[in-house]
XYZ file of C-alpha atoms in Angstrom:
481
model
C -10.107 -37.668 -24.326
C -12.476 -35.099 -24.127
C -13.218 -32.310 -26.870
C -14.125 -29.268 -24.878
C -15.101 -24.872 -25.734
C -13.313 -23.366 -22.967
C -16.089 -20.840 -21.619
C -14.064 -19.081 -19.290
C -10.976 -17.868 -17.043
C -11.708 -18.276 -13.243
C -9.389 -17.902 -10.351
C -5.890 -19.529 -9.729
C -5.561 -18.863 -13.570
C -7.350 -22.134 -15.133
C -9.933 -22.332 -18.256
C -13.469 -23.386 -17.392
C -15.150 -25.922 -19.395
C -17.855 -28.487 -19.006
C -18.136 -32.186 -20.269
C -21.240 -34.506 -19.456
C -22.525 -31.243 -17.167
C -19.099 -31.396 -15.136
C -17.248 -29.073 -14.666
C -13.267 -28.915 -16.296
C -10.450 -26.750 -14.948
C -7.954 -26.720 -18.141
C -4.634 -25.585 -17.648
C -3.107 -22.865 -19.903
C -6.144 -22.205 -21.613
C -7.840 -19.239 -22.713
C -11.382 -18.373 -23.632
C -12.898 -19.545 -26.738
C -10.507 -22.299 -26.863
C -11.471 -25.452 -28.425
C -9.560 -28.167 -27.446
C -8.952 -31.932 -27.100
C -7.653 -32.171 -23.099
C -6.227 -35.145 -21.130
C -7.341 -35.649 -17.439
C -4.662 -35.107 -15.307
C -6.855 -34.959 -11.533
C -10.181 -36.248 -11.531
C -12.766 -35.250 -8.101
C -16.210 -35.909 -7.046
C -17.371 -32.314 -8.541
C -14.310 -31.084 -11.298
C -11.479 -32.681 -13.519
C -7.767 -30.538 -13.672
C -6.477 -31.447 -17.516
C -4.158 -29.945 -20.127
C -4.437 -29.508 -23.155
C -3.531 -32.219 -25.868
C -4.607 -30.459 -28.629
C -5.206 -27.075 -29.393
C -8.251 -27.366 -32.326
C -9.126 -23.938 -32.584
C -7.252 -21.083 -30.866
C -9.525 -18.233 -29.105
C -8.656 -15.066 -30.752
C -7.721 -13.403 -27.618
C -3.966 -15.756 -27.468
C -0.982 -15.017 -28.367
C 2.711 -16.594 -28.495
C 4.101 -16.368 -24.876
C 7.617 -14.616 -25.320
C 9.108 -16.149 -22.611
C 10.677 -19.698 -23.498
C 10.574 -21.109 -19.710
C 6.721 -20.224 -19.897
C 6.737 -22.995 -21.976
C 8.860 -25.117 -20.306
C 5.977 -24.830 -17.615
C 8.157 -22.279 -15.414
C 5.297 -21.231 -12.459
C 6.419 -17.411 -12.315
C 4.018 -16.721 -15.046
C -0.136 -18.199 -15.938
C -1.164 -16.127 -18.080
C 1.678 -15.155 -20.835
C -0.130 -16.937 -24.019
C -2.995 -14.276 -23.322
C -3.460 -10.831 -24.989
C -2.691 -8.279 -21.808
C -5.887 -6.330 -22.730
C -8.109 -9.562 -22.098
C -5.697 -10.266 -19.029
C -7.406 -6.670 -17.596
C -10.627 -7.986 -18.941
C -10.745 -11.275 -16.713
C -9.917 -10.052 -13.915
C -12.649 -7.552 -13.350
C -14.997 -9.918 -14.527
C -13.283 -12.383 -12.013
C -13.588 -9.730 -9.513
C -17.409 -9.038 -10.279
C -17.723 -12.560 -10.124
C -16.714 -12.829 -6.935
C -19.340 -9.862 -5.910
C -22.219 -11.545 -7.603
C -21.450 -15.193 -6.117
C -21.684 -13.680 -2.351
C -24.816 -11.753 -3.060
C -23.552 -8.001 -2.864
C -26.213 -5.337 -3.723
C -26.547 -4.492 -7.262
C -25.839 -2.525 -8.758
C -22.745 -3.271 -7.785
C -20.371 -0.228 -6.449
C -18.424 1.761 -9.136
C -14.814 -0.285 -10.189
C -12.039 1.495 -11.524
C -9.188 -0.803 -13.344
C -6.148 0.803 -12.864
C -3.007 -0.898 -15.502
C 0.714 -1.752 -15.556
C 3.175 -1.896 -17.592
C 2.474 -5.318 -18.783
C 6.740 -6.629 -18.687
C 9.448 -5.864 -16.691
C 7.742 -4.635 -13.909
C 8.567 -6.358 -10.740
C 11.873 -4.990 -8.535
C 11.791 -7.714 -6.296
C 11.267 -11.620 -7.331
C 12.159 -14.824 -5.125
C 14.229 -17.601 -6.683
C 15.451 -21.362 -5.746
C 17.930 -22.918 -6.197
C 18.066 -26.300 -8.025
C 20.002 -29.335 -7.063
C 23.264 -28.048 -9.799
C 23.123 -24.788 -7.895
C 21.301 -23.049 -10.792
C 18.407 -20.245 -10.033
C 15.290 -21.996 -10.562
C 11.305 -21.114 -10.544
C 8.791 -24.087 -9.489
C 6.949 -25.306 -12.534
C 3.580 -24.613 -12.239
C 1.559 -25.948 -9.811
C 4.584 -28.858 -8.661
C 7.540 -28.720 -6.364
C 9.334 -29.277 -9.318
C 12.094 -27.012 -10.492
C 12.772 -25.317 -13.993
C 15.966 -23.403 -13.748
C 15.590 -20.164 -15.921
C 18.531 -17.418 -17.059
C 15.807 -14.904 -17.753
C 12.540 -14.013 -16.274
C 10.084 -11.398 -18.701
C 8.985 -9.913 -15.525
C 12.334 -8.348 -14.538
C 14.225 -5.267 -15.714
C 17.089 -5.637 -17.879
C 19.352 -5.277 -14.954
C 18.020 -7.831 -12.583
C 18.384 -10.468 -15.635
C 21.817 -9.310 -16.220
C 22.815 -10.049 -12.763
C 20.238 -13.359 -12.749
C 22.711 -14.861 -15.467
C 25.903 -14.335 -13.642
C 24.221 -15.771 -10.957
C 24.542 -19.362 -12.576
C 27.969 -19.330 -12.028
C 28.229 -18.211 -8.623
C 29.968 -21.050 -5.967
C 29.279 -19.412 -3.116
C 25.173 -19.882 -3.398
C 25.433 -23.155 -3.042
C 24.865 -23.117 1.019
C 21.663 -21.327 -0.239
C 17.982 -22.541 -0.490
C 16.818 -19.628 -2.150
C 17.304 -15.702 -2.907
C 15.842 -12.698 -3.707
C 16.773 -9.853 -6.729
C 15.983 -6.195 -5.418
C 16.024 -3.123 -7.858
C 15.768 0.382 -6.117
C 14.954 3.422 -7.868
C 17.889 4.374 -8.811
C 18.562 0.998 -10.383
C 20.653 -0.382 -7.410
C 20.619 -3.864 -8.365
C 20.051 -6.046 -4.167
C 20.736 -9.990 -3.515
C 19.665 -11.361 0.083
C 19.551 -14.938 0.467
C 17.735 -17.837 2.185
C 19.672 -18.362 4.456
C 22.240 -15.572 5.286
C 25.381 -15.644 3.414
C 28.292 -17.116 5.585
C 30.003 -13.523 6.839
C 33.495 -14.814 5.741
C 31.803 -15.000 1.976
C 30.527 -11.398 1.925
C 33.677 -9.769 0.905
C 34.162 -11.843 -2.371
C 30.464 -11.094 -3.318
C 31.125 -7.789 -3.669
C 34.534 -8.263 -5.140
C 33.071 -10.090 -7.669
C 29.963 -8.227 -8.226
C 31.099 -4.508 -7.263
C 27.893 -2.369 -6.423
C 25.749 -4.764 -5.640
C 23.926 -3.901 -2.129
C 23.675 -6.751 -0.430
C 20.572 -7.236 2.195
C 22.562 -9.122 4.870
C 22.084 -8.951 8.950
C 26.229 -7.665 8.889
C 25.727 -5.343 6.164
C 24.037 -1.710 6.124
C 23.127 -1.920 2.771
C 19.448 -0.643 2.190
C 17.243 -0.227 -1.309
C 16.009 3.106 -1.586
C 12.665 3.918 -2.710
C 10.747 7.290 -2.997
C 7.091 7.894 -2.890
C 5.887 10.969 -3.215
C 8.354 12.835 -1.625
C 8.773 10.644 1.141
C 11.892 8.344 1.072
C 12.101 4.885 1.933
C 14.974 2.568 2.996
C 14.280 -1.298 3.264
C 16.810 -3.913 4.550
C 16.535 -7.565 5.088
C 13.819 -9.594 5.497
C 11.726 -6.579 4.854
C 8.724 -6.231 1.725
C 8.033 -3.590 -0.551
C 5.234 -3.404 -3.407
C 7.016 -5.267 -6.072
C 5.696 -2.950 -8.982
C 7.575 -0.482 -10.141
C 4.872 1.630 -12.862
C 1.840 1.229 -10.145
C 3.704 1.326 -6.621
C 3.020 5.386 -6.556
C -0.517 5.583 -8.244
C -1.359 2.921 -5.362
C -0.376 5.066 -2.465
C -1.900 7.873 -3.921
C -5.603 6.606 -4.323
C -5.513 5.588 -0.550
C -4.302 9.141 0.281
C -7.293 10.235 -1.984
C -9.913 8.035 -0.186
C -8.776 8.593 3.364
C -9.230 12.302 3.722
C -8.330 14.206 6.536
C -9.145 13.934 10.256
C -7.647 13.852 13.786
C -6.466 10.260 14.351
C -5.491 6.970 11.949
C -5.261 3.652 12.555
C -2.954 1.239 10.001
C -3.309 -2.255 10.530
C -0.653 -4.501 9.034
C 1.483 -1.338 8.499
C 4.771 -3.165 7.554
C 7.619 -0.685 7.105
C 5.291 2.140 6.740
C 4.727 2.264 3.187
C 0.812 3.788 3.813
C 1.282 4.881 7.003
C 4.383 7.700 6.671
C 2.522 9.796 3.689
C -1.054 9.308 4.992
C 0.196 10.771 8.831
C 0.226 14.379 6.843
C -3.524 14.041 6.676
C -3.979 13.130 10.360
C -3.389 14.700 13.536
C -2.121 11.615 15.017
C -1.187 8.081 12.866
C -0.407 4.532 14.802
C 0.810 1.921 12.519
C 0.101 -1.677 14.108
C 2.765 -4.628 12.823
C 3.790 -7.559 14.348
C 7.425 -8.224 12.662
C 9.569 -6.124 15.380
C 12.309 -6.062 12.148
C 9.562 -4.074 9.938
C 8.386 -1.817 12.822
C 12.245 -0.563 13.675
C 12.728 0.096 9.885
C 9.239 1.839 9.655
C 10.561 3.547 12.514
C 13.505 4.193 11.140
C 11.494 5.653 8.003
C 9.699 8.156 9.783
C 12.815 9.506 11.284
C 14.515 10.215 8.275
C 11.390 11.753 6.764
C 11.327 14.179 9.548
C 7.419 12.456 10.715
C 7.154 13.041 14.326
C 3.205 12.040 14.643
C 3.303 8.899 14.189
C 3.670 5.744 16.271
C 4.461 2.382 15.493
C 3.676 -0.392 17.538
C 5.045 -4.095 17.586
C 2.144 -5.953 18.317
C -0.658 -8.947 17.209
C -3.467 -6.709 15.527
C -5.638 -8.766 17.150
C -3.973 -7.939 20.810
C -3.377 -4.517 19.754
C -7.418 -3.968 19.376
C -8.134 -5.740 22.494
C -6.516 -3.741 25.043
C -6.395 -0.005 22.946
C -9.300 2.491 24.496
C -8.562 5.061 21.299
C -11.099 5.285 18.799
C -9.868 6.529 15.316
C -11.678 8.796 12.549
C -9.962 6.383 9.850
C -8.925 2.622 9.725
C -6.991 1.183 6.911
C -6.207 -2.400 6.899
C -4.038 -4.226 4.891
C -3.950 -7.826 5.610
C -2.455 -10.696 4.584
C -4.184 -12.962 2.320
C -5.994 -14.808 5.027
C -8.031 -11.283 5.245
C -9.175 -10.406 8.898
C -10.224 -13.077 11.563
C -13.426 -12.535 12.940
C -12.189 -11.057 16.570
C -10.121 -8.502 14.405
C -13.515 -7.301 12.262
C -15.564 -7.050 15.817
C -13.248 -4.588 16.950
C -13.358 -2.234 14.543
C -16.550 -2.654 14.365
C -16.717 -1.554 18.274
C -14.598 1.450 17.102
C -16.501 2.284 14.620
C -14.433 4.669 12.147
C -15.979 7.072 10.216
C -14.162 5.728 6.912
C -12.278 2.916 6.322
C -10.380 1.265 3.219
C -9.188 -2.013 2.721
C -6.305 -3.062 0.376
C -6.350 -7.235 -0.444
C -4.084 -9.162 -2.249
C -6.935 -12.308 -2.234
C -10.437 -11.181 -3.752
C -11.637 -14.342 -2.096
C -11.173 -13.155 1.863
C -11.498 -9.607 0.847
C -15.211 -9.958 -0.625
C -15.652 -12.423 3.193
C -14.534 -9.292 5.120
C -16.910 -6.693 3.449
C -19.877 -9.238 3.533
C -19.328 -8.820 7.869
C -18.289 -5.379 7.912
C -21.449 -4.712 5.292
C -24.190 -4.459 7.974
C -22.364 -1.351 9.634
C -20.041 -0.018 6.454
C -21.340 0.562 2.675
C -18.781 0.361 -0.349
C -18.346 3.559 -2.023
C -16.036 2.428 -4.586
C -13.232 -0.026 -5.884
C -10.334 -0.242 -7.556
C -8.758 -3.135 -9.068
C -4.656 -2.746 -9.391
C -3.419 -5.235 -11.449
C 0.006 -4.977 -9.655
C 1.198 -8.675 -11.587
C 0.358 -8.710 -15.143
C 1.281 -12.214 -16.321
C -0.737 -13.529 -13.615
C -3.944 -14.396 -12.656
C -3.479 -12.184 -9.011
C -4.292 -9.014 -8.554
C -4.933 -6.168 -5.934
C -8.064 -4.554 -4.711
C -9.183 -1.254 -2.660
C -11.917 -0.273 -1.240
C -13.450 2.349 -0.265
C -15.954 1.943 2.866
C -17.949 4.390 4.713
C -19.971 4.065 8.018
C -24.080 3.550 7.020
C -25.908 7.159 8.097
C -29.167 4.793 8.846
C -27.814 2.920 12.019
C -25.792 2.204 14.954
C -23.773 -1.092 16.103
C -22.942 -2.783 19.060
C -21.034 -5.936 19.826
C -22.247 -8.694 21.576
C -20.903 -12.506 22.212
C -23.890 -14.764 22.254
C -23.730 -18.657 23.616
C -25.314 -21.587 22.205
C -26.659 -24.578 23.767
C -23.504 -26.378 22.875
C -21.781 -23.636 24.631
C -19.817 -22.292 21.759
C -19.780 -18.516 21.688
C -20.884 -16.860 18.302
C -19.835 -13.472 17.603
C -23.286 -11.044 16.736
C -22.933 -7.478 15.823
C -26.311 -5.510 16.769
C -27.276 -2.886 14.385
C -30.589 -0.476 15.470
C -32.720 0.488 12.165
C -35.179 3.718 11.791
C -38.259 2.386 10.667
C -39.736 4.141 7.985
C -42.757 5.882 9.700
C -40.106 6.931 12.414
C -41.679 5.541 15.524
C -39.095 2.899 16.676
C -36.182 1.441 15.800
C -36.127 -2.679 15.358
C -32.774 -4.994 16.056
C -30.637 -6.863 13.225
C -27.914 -9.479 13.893
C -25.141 -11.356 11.989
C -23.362 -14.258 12.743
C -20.513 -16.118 12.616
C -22.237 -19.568 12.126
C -25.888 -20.368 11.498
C -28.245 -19.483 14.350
C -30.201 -22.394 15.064
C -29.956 -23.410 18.676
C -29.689 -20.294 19.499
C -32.298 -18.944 22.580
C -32.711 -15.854 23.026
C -30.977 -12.071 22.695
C -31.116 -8.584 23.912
C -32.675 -6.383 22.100
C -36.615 -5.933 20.359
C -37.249 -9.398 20.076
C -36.190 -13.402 21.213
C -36.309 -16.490 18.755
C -35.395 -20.228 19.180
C -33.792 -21.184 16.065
C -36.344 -22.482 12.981
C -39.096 -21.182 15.278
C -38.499 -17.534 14.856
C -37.035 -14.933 12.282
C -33.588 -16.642 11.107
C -30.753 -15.499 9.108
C -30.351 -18.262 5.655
C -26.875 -17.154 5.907
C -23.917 -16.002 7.787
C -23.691 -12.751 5.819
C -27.505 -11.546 5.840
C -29.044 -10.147 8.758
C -32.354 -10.879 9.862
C -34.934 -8.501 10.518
C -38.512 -8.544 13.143
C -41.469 -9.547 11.043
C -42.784 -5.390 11.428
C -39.558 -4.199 9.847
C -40.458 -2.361 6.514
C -36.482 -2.111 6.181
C -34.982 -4.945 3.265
C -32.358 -6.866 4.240
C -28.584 -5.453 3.619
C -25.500 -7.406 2.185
């Protein structure tokens, strides 16, 4: 049993230490632990353990005040950690993350933006175990520990949680969801629908409670701004309460004003209806038809009459559209973009553009291919789920003054097309301009290309990687991120 110093929190929550130069993911830990752990999962280049025991705290713990935390519950990683070293890690994590995929330093500015660190979250996703109890999955399992109480809910969420233990009629259920509006209108929609013959005793027995239900008109209500929002079933809404306001503010900050907006992954509008007061013209692009008729919906009852939403693949939506627009936001899920969606927009070429992630990991991918046409201004790290190790990041991006793009399709030998994006640089004396390229893959095999100048793979000028263009040996240009 190894005695290890944790040096570290990393992604996915886990302590970072080393034993005989490997390298030890240690659940539950925090830095400056010191710590006798047992191997739970051992692979070719890390161990997973937990620890046995816990020699010498780090001073940055502290007792978790949730008991199910303990019990292992999986709604929670972070809970035996001081919430001003929870802030801490993840902007380090963040910066990390900059460092590892070679972004310019210094590194653009990053402003931390807080929460209230408990009872934050107005929505939350329970199971159900086998006795019909509400359950979390313990961490990192498909096992179940049913919990009365969650710290991350209001008061009135965990009052209604604890009735829900002794309600029959979720037994047909696989799982639910608690909503709070804001005016503390406690919601319940379940996995799947409640029977419609049971509806009528639920709110017999629980009088007030909206429930989110294909037969029912219920809605939560949510206001940002002044702009009102009302979200039914099967529908998503930023879970956090203290920061959901502060968050659509900074993007109305950054985006500015202009004639036309484009918002990818628009959902039920929650970007899209207050930013369309800045624009001329606003298309929100989302592929759930129910979200698009309740953004829809939104905009109607907000009186918004310049926007249009469209039910569509973003990646279908780009193909075939002929607009261009003075502003992109996109707001993916935590995939991040495909490659076919960044080449479009990078065909469109926006003056300003700002991405919201949910995953650092894609999000710092997507600005590595978008970096050869778009420099960061700025970012800013919402920690939207204190308690856990995720968090949410915006950036700010701007279209590079020093060149132009173009988007090309190359084939290799093999006959697999690579995407390229073309990108025209001043020199510095002014007399011509030399060509760039990026890729989706590395470019040996590859023949020739339009442009200034022709290679065949190791023989020529070569990218040594998939996010750093290449430049003609006469280019007195360095190479961008």
């Amino acid at each position: 049993m190894p005695r290890v110093r944790i040096e570290k929190l990393v992604y996915q929550g886990y302590g970072l230490a080393r034993s005989n130069g490997k390298a030890i993911f240690v659940h539950r830990a925090a830095p400056e632990d010191l710590a006798d752990v047992r191997i739970t999962e051992s692979r070719k280049s890390f161990d997973l353990a937990l620890i046995e025991t816990l020699v010498e705290p780090s001073p940055e713990r502290m007792e978790p005040p949730c008991p199910f935390f303990k019990q292992g519950c999986g709604g929670c990683q972070w809970q035996h950690i001081q919430y001003q070293y929870q802030l801490e890690w993840k902007k380090k994590i963040f910066l990390e993350f900059l460092e590892r995929n070679r972004f310019k330093q210094p590194f653009p500015p990053l402003t931390v933006c807080d929460s209230t660190p408990l009872h934050y979250r107005t929505r939350f996703h329970f199971h159900l175990a086998e006795s019909g109890r509400p359950a979390l999955f313990r961490e990192r399992t498909h096992q179940l520990v049913t919990v009365d109480h969650c710290w991350l809910l209001p008061e009135k969420l965990n009052d209604l949680l604890s009735q829900l233990h002794q309600a029959d009629w979720l037994a047909g259920c696989e799982s639910f969801q608690l909503w709070l509006d804001d005016a503390d209108n406690a919601g319940l929609e379940t996995t799947p629908s409640l029977a419609a013959s049971s509806l009528a005793g639920v709110r017999q027995q629980f009088p007030g409670l909206k429930i989110l239900h294909p037969l029912s008109p219920d809605r939560m209500e949510y206001h940002i701004g002044d702009f009102h929002f009302r979200v039914g079933e099967q529908s998503f809404f930023q879970t956090n309460r203290s920061l959901n306001s502060k968050l659509n503010e900074t993007i109305c900050a950054l985006a500015g004003r202009g004639a036309t907006l484009l918002d990818l992954y628009s959902g039920i509008g929650f970007f899209t209806l207050p930013l369309s007061r800045q624009f001329t013209r606003a298309v929100g692009v989302e592929e759930n038809m129910a979200l698009v008729r309740q953004a829809e919906a939104n905009a109607r009852s907000n009186r918004v009459e310049n926007v249009e939403f469209v039910a569509d693949r973003v990646e279908r939506y780009l193909d075939k559209t002929g607009e261009t627009f003075d502003f992109i936001l996109v707001d993916p899920p935590r995939a991040g973009l495909s490659r076919k969606t960044i080449g479009s927009i990078l065909a469109i070429r926006p003056e300003r553009m700002v991405y919201v992630s949910c995953d650092p990991t894609t999000m710092v991918r997507d600005l590595q291919w978008l970096g050869a046409s778009y420099q960061v201004r700025q970012f800013f790290l919402f920690d939207l789920f204190p308690q856990t190790f995720h968090f949410e990041v915006v950036a700010e991006l701007a279209l590079r003054d020093e060149c132009v793009k173009g988007l090309d399709v190359f084939r290799r030998r093999d006959g697999q097309d690579i995407l390229g994006v073309s990108t025209f640089w001043e020199r510095r004396d002014g007399l011509r301009a030399v060509s760039a390229w990026q890729f989706t893959s590395r470019t040996d095999g590859l023949r020739s290309f339009p442009g200034n100048f022709a290679f065949c793979g190791r023989d020529g000028p070569q990218a040594v990687s998939p996010i750093i263009p290449f430049f003609s040996q006469d280019c007195l240009l360095p190479a961008r991120n």
